[in-house]
Amino acid sequence: MREEYRYGEFANVVTSMDYERLMCATGPYEGEILRVSDKKHPHKIAWVSCVGSRQVIPGGNSYCSGVCCTYSQKQVILTKDHNPEAHCTIFHNDIRSHGKDFERYYERTANLPGVEFIRSYVTIVREIPETKNVVIRYSTPDGVKEEEFDMVVLSVGLNPPADNVDMADKFGIELNSHGFSKTVVSNPLETTRPGIFVSGSFRGPTDIPDSVFSASGAGSQCGELLDYRRGNLTKERIYPVEKDVSQEEPRIGVFVCHCGANISRVVDIPSTVEYSLSLPNVVYATNQLFSCATNSAQEITDIAKEKGLNRVVLAACSPRTLEPLFRDTLREAGLNQYYLEMSNIREHCSWVHSKEKDEATIKAKELIRMSVARANHLEPLQEFDLPVNKTALVVGGGIAGMTSALSIANQGHEVHLVEKDTDLGGMARKIHYTLEGLDVQEYLGDIIRKVYQHPSIHVYTNASITEASGYVGNFVTKVKSEIGLLEVKHGATIIATGAEVYKPTEYLYGEDDRVMTHLELEEQIANREEKLINSESLVMIQCVGCRNEDRNYCSRICCSESVKNALKLKEINPQMDIYILFRDMRTYGYNENYYREAASKDVKFIRYEPQDKPQVEAVVEEGRPVLRVTVTDIILDKKLELDADYLALAAAIIPAEDRKGVAGLFKVSLGVDGFFKEAHVKLRPVEFGADGVYLCGIAHYPKLIAETVSQAYGAAGRALTLLSHETVVASGSVCEVNEKKCIGCGACISACSYGALEFHDTRHGKKVGINPVLCKGDGLCNAKCPTGAIALKHFTDEGLMSQIDAAVQGL
């Protein structure tokens, strides 16, 4: 790290990793943010961005680490949560909030009171001897300023692992110029040695979702090579014989999780545990630092056996992520897994009442009281196995869809690939080259050829899906194409329907032929359009149609696309004047090097503010028709007039027009921006909430080709975890119908989104029957039924009423 940052010299200059430890419950101050120098709470904190990244000097890396802007914002939000009066300043160059939902996260941070973003490089000048405060010097439009802070956090970038050279030598792979694994330009997961794949940040700086799906993708490519060995070394997990405790009096154990400091810094855990012991049928209560840790989970199993527990209440986080883990601990103890009840005292308590510790403790006790009341009424339920159809359906024939289809087919599974257009290829048909030098059309042609030649892939073009039904492992989809209407039975579905390019309504687009989108510009460059390549000047305007009220997201790829086109034009015509008007240049990762290269080749970058966008008009200057672009140069604080022969608009990537229809057919969700919504942004980035349905490509969110390929392999990997099994387990928490109470009104049928309910004839007339395989246990039918004829197992009226009674106890 550069000496000028004074890290290791000034006590209150820390790295972002140090700061993470300060905030952590297992850190040096048990989750309290304290200064090293005097153990006091800092009230004025500065974050310095791009430390070790975007630097071409000794001690720095030329690439952008891609994650630092957003993790700095996360740390600011958590700091304000710890201390609402804290004043937080982020010194930055560009704000690179290019990930899914990151733009809103940035705005959320910027709108917090006491938070300031300042665009400036900084120098750490000195330490105040008496207070150990740190003085930072930075530039403003009004001149150079010095400001004192209680603490300075250096937002450090990502380096390759320290043993990278040794690792590369051992495995016989090459490293790139930055020290990360070198990958094949057409496959971001393949190293220079066949049979060795790479995932996560050893490919280069990356964030958690990319790391997760690249790991699945690398696994899928390994599976292509090892398919002939699949299943030969697997061992079935054997659980203890389940004890029948249904006739026993409830013996409830309560385990209260600290969740590090997430819960314990707000809720009084010892008091909560003591209170739990006073509740009816609670025979044991204790606390755990992290209940999800391996040793804690084993502790729950061991204590359940030792104390003879037959019900377990876990007071911790949301069941959404970890309930399967905790259910497993009961199975290991010989108990039915449905004897578990989770009380959410994190999301529903400590996180929303972080400033009301006494009240939060009372609420935590009440939540546990309610959970204990319900636990008394829990019943054993049995899950059941469903056969898995080994065929996959891939919706969308672009690079993402074809890549995932090939990976699945190469592992012995039949694939039906459905494309709505006449030709395969999707948006890639309009792309000719990448910054890394990939010939996209050659690459695309190779993939299309492999798809058509693969004996296990069935391709349907000019096709549409008219109906989709079924459940995980056993879907039925009707496809209408040129060959007629076909019914496809399949076990898994991958949604790779792509996206579209925004058609601008601004900047004279559609009115003047010299105004085009970035993809249209690329097409003309590839075709060597003479007027274009011989022109004197071209202006590019970024963020057209996004990062605004209508589309409050960053399209991620546009900055790199513009830099790519600028470099290609400079290669053809070095004398051309090229201007890129931008808000933030978001050339993350290795693309930062191309941004720097463009600047070195005299591509001029001019930043504008969203409230003062460029203006465009067609004029004639000295007999020459030009497009006059007026923009305010923030550095010069002056209006500039740029006369251009052509204008290229970095138009937003927008969700596909047919997305709602596809989402409705497969019963999956769309996000607030209209792109498909994953089950969990970090832990399940290629899965939907609907079991057996997966997603990849720009249907998920705009991304570069390399990222699309990586995610496509990831989706294939996740689909294969289903298709490689003979059976899949269905939940025991499903609805059941009491026909004696059913009046055949059908209200429940219209409420069910999954088609699990239907009429059938009985001796007493038309009644509703349920298909437990299709039932997802959401309880809508239960709530709709006017006669109470439908009951949802595991969420019985008796259990829920007992919770309500416990909630109002003492009121």
Coordinates of C-alpha atoms in Angstrom, one line a residue, residues 398-748:
G398 CA -29.2 -16.6 -27.4
I399 CA -25.7 -17.2 -26.1
A400 CA -27.0 -17.9 -22.6
G401 CA -29.6 -20.4 -23.6
M402 CA -27.4 -22.2 -26.1
T403 CA -24.5 -22.4 -23.7
S404 CA -26.6 -23.9 -20.9
A405 CA -28.3 -26.3 -23.4
L406 CA -25.0 -27.6 -24.6
S407 CA -23.6 -28.1 -21.1
I408 CA -26.7 -30.1 -20.1
A409 CA -26.8 -32.1 -23.3
N410 CA -23.1 -32.9 -23.0
Q411 CA -23.9 -34.6 -19.7
G412 CA -26.3 -37.0 -21.2
H413 CA -29.6 -35.2 -20.9
E414 CA -32.1 -34.4 -23.6
V415 CA -32.7 -30.7 -24.1
H416 CA -35.6 -28.8 -25.9
L417 CA -34.4 -25.3 -26.9
V418 CA -37.2 -22.8 -27.7
E419 CA -36.4 -19.5 -29.6
K420 CA -39.1 -17.0 -30.5
D421 CA -37.1 -15.6 -33.5
T422 CA -36.3 -17.2 -36.8
D423 CA -32.6 -17.6 -36.0
L424 CA -30.7 -18.5 -32.9
G425 CA -28.2 -15.9 -31.4
G426 CA -30.3 -13.3 -29.7
M427 CA -28.7 -9.9 -29.2
A428 CA -25.3 -11.3 -29.9
R429 CA -26.2 -11.3 -33.6
K430 CA -25.8 -7.5 -33.4
I431 CA -22.4 -7.7 -31.7
H432 CA -19.2 -8.1 -33.7
Y433 CA -16.3 -7.9 -31.3
T434 CA -15.4 -7.6 -27.6
L435 CA -12.9 -5.5 -25.8
E436 CA -10.8 -8.7 -25.2
G437 CA -10.7 -9.3 -29.0
L438 CA -13.3 -12.1 -29.4
D439 CA -14.8 -12.3 -32.8
V440 CA -18.4 -12.6 -31.7
Q441 CA -19.9 -13.7 -35.0
E442 CA -17.4 -16.5 -35.4
Y443 CA -17.9 -17.5 -31.8
L444 CA -21.7 -17.4 -32.2
G445 CA -21.6 -19.4 -35.4
D446 CA -19.6 -22.1 -33.7
I447 CA -22.1 -22.4 -30.8
I448 CA -25.1 -22.5 -33.2
R449 CA -23.3 -25.2 -35.2
K450 CA -22.7 -27.3 -32.1
V451 CA -26.3 -26.9 -31.0
Y452 CA -27.8 -28.0 -34.3
Q453 CA -25.3 -30.9 -34.5
H454 CA -25.9 -32.2 -31.0
P455 CA -28.1 -35.3 -31.1
S456 CA -29.7 -34.5 -27.7
I457 CA -30.8 -30.9 -28.5
H458 CA -34.1 -30.3 -30.2
V459 CA -34.4 -26.7 -31.5
Y460 CA -37.6 -24.9 -32.1
T461 CA -37.4 -21.5 -33.9
N462 CA -40.3 -19.1 -34.6
A463 CA -41.7 -20.7 -31.5
S464 CA -43.9 -19.7 -28.6
I465 CA -45.0 -21.3 -25.4
T466 CA -48.8 -21.6 -25.1
E467 CA -49.1 -23.4 -21.8
A468 CA -46.8 -24.5 -18.9
S469 CA -47.9 -26.7 -16.0
G470 CA -46.5 -29.3 -13.7
Y471 CA -44.0 -29.2 -10.8
V472 CA -40.4 -29.7 -10.1
G473 CA -39.0 -32.7 -11.8
N474 CA -42.2 -33.2 -13.9
F475 CA -43.2 -30.2 -16.0
V476 CA -45.4 -30.2 -19.1
T477 CA -45.0 -27.4 -21.6
K478 CA -46.8 -26.9 -24.9
V479 CA -44.6 -25.3 -27.6
K480 CA -46.1 -23.9 -30.8
S481 CA -43.6 -23.7 -33.7
E482 CA -43.3 -24.2 -37.5
I483 CA -43.7 -28.0 -37.0
G484 CA -47.0 -27.6 -35.1
L485 CA -48.0 -27.9 -31.4
L486 CA -45.8 -30.1 -29.3
E487 CA -46.1 -31.2 -25.7
V488 CA -42.7 -31.3 -24.0
K489 CA -42.3 -33.2 -20.7
H490 CA -39.2 -32.1 -18.7
G491 CA -37.8 -32.0 -15.2
A492 CA -36.1 -28.6 -15.3
T493 CA -36.6 -25.2 -17.0
I494 CA -34.0 -22.6 -17.7
I495 CA -35.3 -19.1 -18.6
A496 CA -32.8 -17.3 -20.9
T497 CA -35.2 -15.0 -22.8
G498 CA -32.7 -12.1 -23.1
A499 CA -33.6 -8.4 -23.2
E500 CA -33.9 -5.5 -25.6
V501 CA -32.3 -2.2 -26.4
Y502 CA -34.2 1.0 -25.5
K503 CA -35.3 3.0 -28.5
P504 CA -34.4 6.6 -27.6
T505 CA -36.9 9.4 -27.9
E506 CA -34.3 12.0 -27.1
Y507 CA -31.3 13.6 -28.8
L508 CA -32.9 13.6 -32.3
Y509 CA -32.9 9.8 -32.5
G510 CA -35.3 8.7 -35.2
E511 CA -35.3 12.2 -36.7
D512 CA -31.7 12.4 -38.0
D513 CA -29.9 9.5 -39.6
R514 CA -26.6 10.6 -38.0
V515 CA -27.9 9.8 -34.5
M516 CA -27.7 6.1 -33.7
T517 CA -27.5 3.7 -30.7
H518 CA -24.2 2.1 -29.6
L519 CA -25.2 -1.2 -31.2
E520 CA -26.1 0.5 -34.5
L521 CA -22.7 2.3 -34.4
E522 CA -21.0 -1.1 -33.9
E523 CA -22.8 -2.5 -36.9
Q524 CA -21.6 0.4 -39.1
I525 CA -18.0 0.1 -37.8
A526 CA -18.1 -3.6 -38.6
N527 CA -19.4 -2.9 -42.1
R528 CA -16.8 -0.2 -42.6
E529 CA -19.4 2.4 -43.5
E530 CA -17.2 4.9 -45.4
K531 CA -19.0 8.1 -44.2
L532 CA -18.7 7.1 -40.6
I533 CA -15.1 5.9 -40.5
N534 CA -13.9 8.9 -42.5
S535 CA -15.8 11.5 -40.5
E536 CA -14.0 14.1 -38.5
S537 CA -15.8 13.8 -35.2
L538 CA -18.2 11.7 -33.2
V539 CA -19.9 12.3 -29.8
M540 CA -21.2 9.5 -27.5
I541 CA -23.7 10.2 -24.8
Q542 CA -23.9 7.7 -21.9
C543 CA -26.9 6.7 -19.7
V544 CA -29.6 7.3 -22.3
G545 CA -32.8 5.8 -21.0
C546 CA -31.5 4.6 -17.6
R547 CA -30.4 5.9 -14.3
N548 CA -33.5 8.1 -14.3
E549 CA -37.0 8.0 -12.8
D550 CA -38.4 5.6 -15.5
R551 CA -35.5 3.2 -15.2
N552 CA -33.6 3.6 -12.0
Y553 CA -30.8 1.2 -12.7
C554 CA -27.5 1.1 -14.5
S555 CA -27.3 -0.9 -17.7
R556 CA -23.8 -2.1 -16.7
I557 CA -22.4 -2.7 -20.2
C558 CA -22.8 0.7 -21.9
C559 CA -19.6 2.3 -20.8
S560 CA -17.5 -0.6 -21.9
E561 CA -19.4 -0.8 -25.2
S562 CA -18.7 2.9 -25.9
V563 CA -15.0 2.5 -25.0
K564 CA -14.8 -0.5 -27.3
N565 CA -16.3 1.4 -30.2
A566 CA -14.1 4.4 -29.6
L567 CA -11.0 2.2 -29.6
K568 CA -12.1 0.5 -32.8
L569 CA -12.7 3.8 -34.5
K570 CA -9.3 5.2 -33.4
E571 CA -7.7 2.0 -34.8
I572 CA -9.3 2.7 -38.2
N573 CA -9.1 6.5 -38.2
P574 CA -6.6 7.8 -35.5
Q575 CA -7.4 11.4 -36.5
M576 CA -11.1 11.3 -35.6
D577 CA -12.2 13.4 -32.7
I578 CA -14.2 11.3 -30.3
Y579 CA -15.9 12.6 -27.2
I580 CA -17.7 10.5 -24.6
L581 CA -20.1 12.4 -22.3
F582 CA -20.7 10.5 -19.1
R583 CA -22.0 10.6 -15.6
D584 CA -19.8 7.9 -14.1
M585 CA -17.5 5.7 -16.3
R586 CA -18.3 2.2 -15.1
T587 CA -15.6 0.2 -16.8
Y588 CA -15.2 -2.2 -13.9
G589 CA -12.7 -5.0 -13.7
Y590 CA -10.1 -5.3 -16.4
N591 CA -12.1 -3.0 -18.6
E592 CA -10.5 -0.1 -16.7
N593 CA -7.4 -0.7 -18.7
Y594 CA -9.3 -0.1 -22.0
Y595 CA -10.8 3.1 -20.5
R596 CA -7.2 4.2 -19.8
E597 CA -6.1 3.2 -23.3
A598 CA -8.9 5.2 -24.9
A599 CA -7.9 8.3 -22.9
S600 CA -4.3 7.8 -24.0
K601 CA -5.4 7.7 -27.6
D602 CA -7.0 11.2 -27.2
V603 CA -10.6 10.0 -26.7
K604 CA -11.9 12.9 -24.6
F605 CA -14.1 12.1 -21.6
I606 CA -16.4 14.9 -20.3
R607 CA -18.6 14.4 -17.3
Y608 CA -22.1 15.8 -17.0
E609 CA -24.6 16.0 -14.2
P610 CA -28.1 14.4 -14.6
Q611 CA -29.8 17.7 -13.9
D612 CA -27.8 19.4 -16.7
K613 CA -27.9 16.9 -19.6
P614 CA -26.3 17.5 -23.0
Q615 CA -28.4 19.3 -25.6
V616 CA -28.4 18.3 -29.3
E617 CA -29.4 20.3 -32.3
A618 CA -28.8 20.0 -36.1
V619 CA -27.1 23.1 -37.5
V620 CA -25.1 24.1 -40.5
E621 CA -21.6 25.4 -39.7
E622 CA -19.7 27.1 -42.6
G623 CA -21.8 25.1 -45.1
R624 CA -21.2 21.8 -43.3
P625 CA -24.2 20.1 -41.6
V626 CA -23.3 19.1 -38.1
L627 CA -24.9 17.9 -34.9
R628 CA -24.1 20.5 -32.2
V629 CA -23.9 19.0 -28.8
T630 CA -23.8 21.4 -25.9
V631 CA -22.6 20.2 -22.6
T632 CA -21.4 21.8 -19.3
D633 CA -17.8 20.8 -18.5
I634 CA -17.9 20.5 -14.7
I635 CA -14.1 20.9 -14.4
L636 CA -14.0 24.1 -16.5
D637 CA -17.4 25.2 -15.3
K638 CA -18.2 26.3 -18.8
K639 CA -20.6 25.3 -21.6
L640 CA -18.9 23.5 -24.4
E641 CA -20.2 23.3 -28.0
L642 CA -19.1 20.1 -29.8
D643 CA -19.8 19.9 -33.6
A644 CA -20.1 16.3 -34.5
D645 CA -20.6 14.4 -37.7
Y646 CA -22.3 11.5 -35.8
L647 CA -23.9 11.0 -32.5
A648 CA -24.0 7.6 -30.7
L649 CA -26.3 7.1 -27.8
A650 CA -25.5 4.5 -25.1
A651 CA -29.1 3.3 -25.0
A652 CA -30.3 1.3 -21.9
I653 CA -30.8 -2.4 -21.9
I654 CA -34.5 -2.9 -21.0
P655 CA -36.4 -6.1 -20.1
A656 CA -37.8 -8.2 -22.9
E657 CA -41.4 -7.3 -24.0
D658 CA -42.7 -10.8 -23.4
R659 CA -41.2 -11.1 -19.9
K660 CA -44.6 -10.9 -18.1
G661 CA -46.1 -13.7 -20.2
V662 CA -43.1 -15.9 -19.5
A663 CA -43.2 -15.1 -15.8
G664 CA -46.9 -16.0 -15.7
L665 CA -46.5 -19.3 -17.5
F666 CA -43.7 -20.5 -15.3
K667 CA -44.9 -18.8 -12.1
V668 CA -41.7 -16.9 -11.5
S669 CA -41.2 -13.4 -10.2
L670 CA -40.0 -10.1 -11.9
G671 CA -38.0 -7.5 -10.0
V672 CA -38.9 -3.9 -9.7
D673 CA -37.1 -3.0 -12.9
G674 CA -38.8 -5.8 -14.9
F675 CA -35.9 -8.2 -15.1
F676 CA -36.4 -11.7 -13.7
K677 CA -35.9 -12.0 -10.0
E678 CA -33.6 -14.6 -8.5
A679 CA -34.5 -16.5 -5.4
H680 CA -31.6 -14.9 -3.4
V681 CA -29.4 -12.2 -4.8
K682 CA -26.2 -13.7 -3.3
L683 CA -26.9 -17.3 -2.3
R684 CA -29.1 -18.4 -5.2
P685 CA -28.4 -16.1 -8.1
V686 CA -29.5 -18.4 -10.9
E687 CA -32.5 -20.0 -9.2
F688 CA -36.1 -18.8 -8.9
G689 CA -38.3 -19.2 -5.9
A690 CA -40.3 -21.8 -8.0
D691 CA -38.4 -25.1 -7.7
G692 CA -36.9 -26.5 -10.8
V693 CA -36.8 -23.2 -12.7
Y694 CA -33.5 -21.4 -13.3
L695 CA -32.4 -18.3 -15.1
C696 CA -29.3 -16.8 -16.8
G697 CA -28.2 -14.1 -19.2
I698 CA -29.5 -10.6 -19.6
A699 CA -33.0 -11.8 -18.8
H700 CA -31.6 -11.6 -15.3
Y701 CA -29.8 -8.3 -15.7
P702 CA -27.6 -6.6 -18.3
K703 CA -24.1 -8.2 -18.5
L704 CA -21.2 -8.7 -20.8
I705 CA -20.8 -11.8 -22.9
A706 CA -18.2 -13.4 -20.6
E707 CA -20.5 -12.9 -17.7
T708 CA -23.4 -14.3 -19.6
V709 CA -21.4 -17.4 -20.5
S710 CA -20.3 -17.9 -16.9
Q711 CA -23.9 -17.5 -15.6
A712 CA -25.3 -19.8 -18.3
Y713 CA -22.9 -22.6 -17.2
G714 CA -24.0 -21.8 -13.6
A715 CA -27.6 -22.3 -14.4
A716 CA -26.8 -25.5 -16.2
G717 CA -24.9 -26.7 -13.1
R718 CA -27.9 -25.9 -10.8
A719 CA -30.3 -27.6 -13.2
L720 CA -28.1 -30.7 -13.3
T721 CA -28.2 -31.0 -9.5
L722 CA -31.9 -31.8 -10.0
L723 CA -31.7 -33.8 -13.3
S724 CA -28.9 -36.0 -12.0
H725 CA -31.2 -37.5 -9.3
E726 CA -33.8 -40.1 -9.8
T727 CA -36.2 -38.4 -7.3
V728 CA -36.9 -35.0 -5.7
V729 CA -38.4 -34.5 -2.3
A730 CA -41.7 -32.7 -2.0
S731 CA -42.7 -30.8 1.2
G732 CA -45.1 -32.3 3.7
S733 CA -46.6 -28.9 4.5
V734 CA -49.4 -29.0 2.0
C735 CA -53.2 -28.4 2.1
E736 CA -55.9 -31.0 2.7
V737 CA -59.6 -30.7 2.0
N738 CA -62.4 -31.8 4.3
E739 CA -65.1 -32.7 1.8
K740 CA -67.8 -32.7 4.4
K741 CA -67.3 -28.9 4.8
C742 CA -66.6 -28.1 1.1
I743 CA -69.6 -26.4 -0.6
G744 CA -68.0 -26.4 -4.1
C745 CA -67.8 -22.7 -4.5
G746 CA -64.4 -22.7 -6.2
A747 CA -63.0 -19.7 -4.4
C748 CA -60.0 -21.7 -3.5

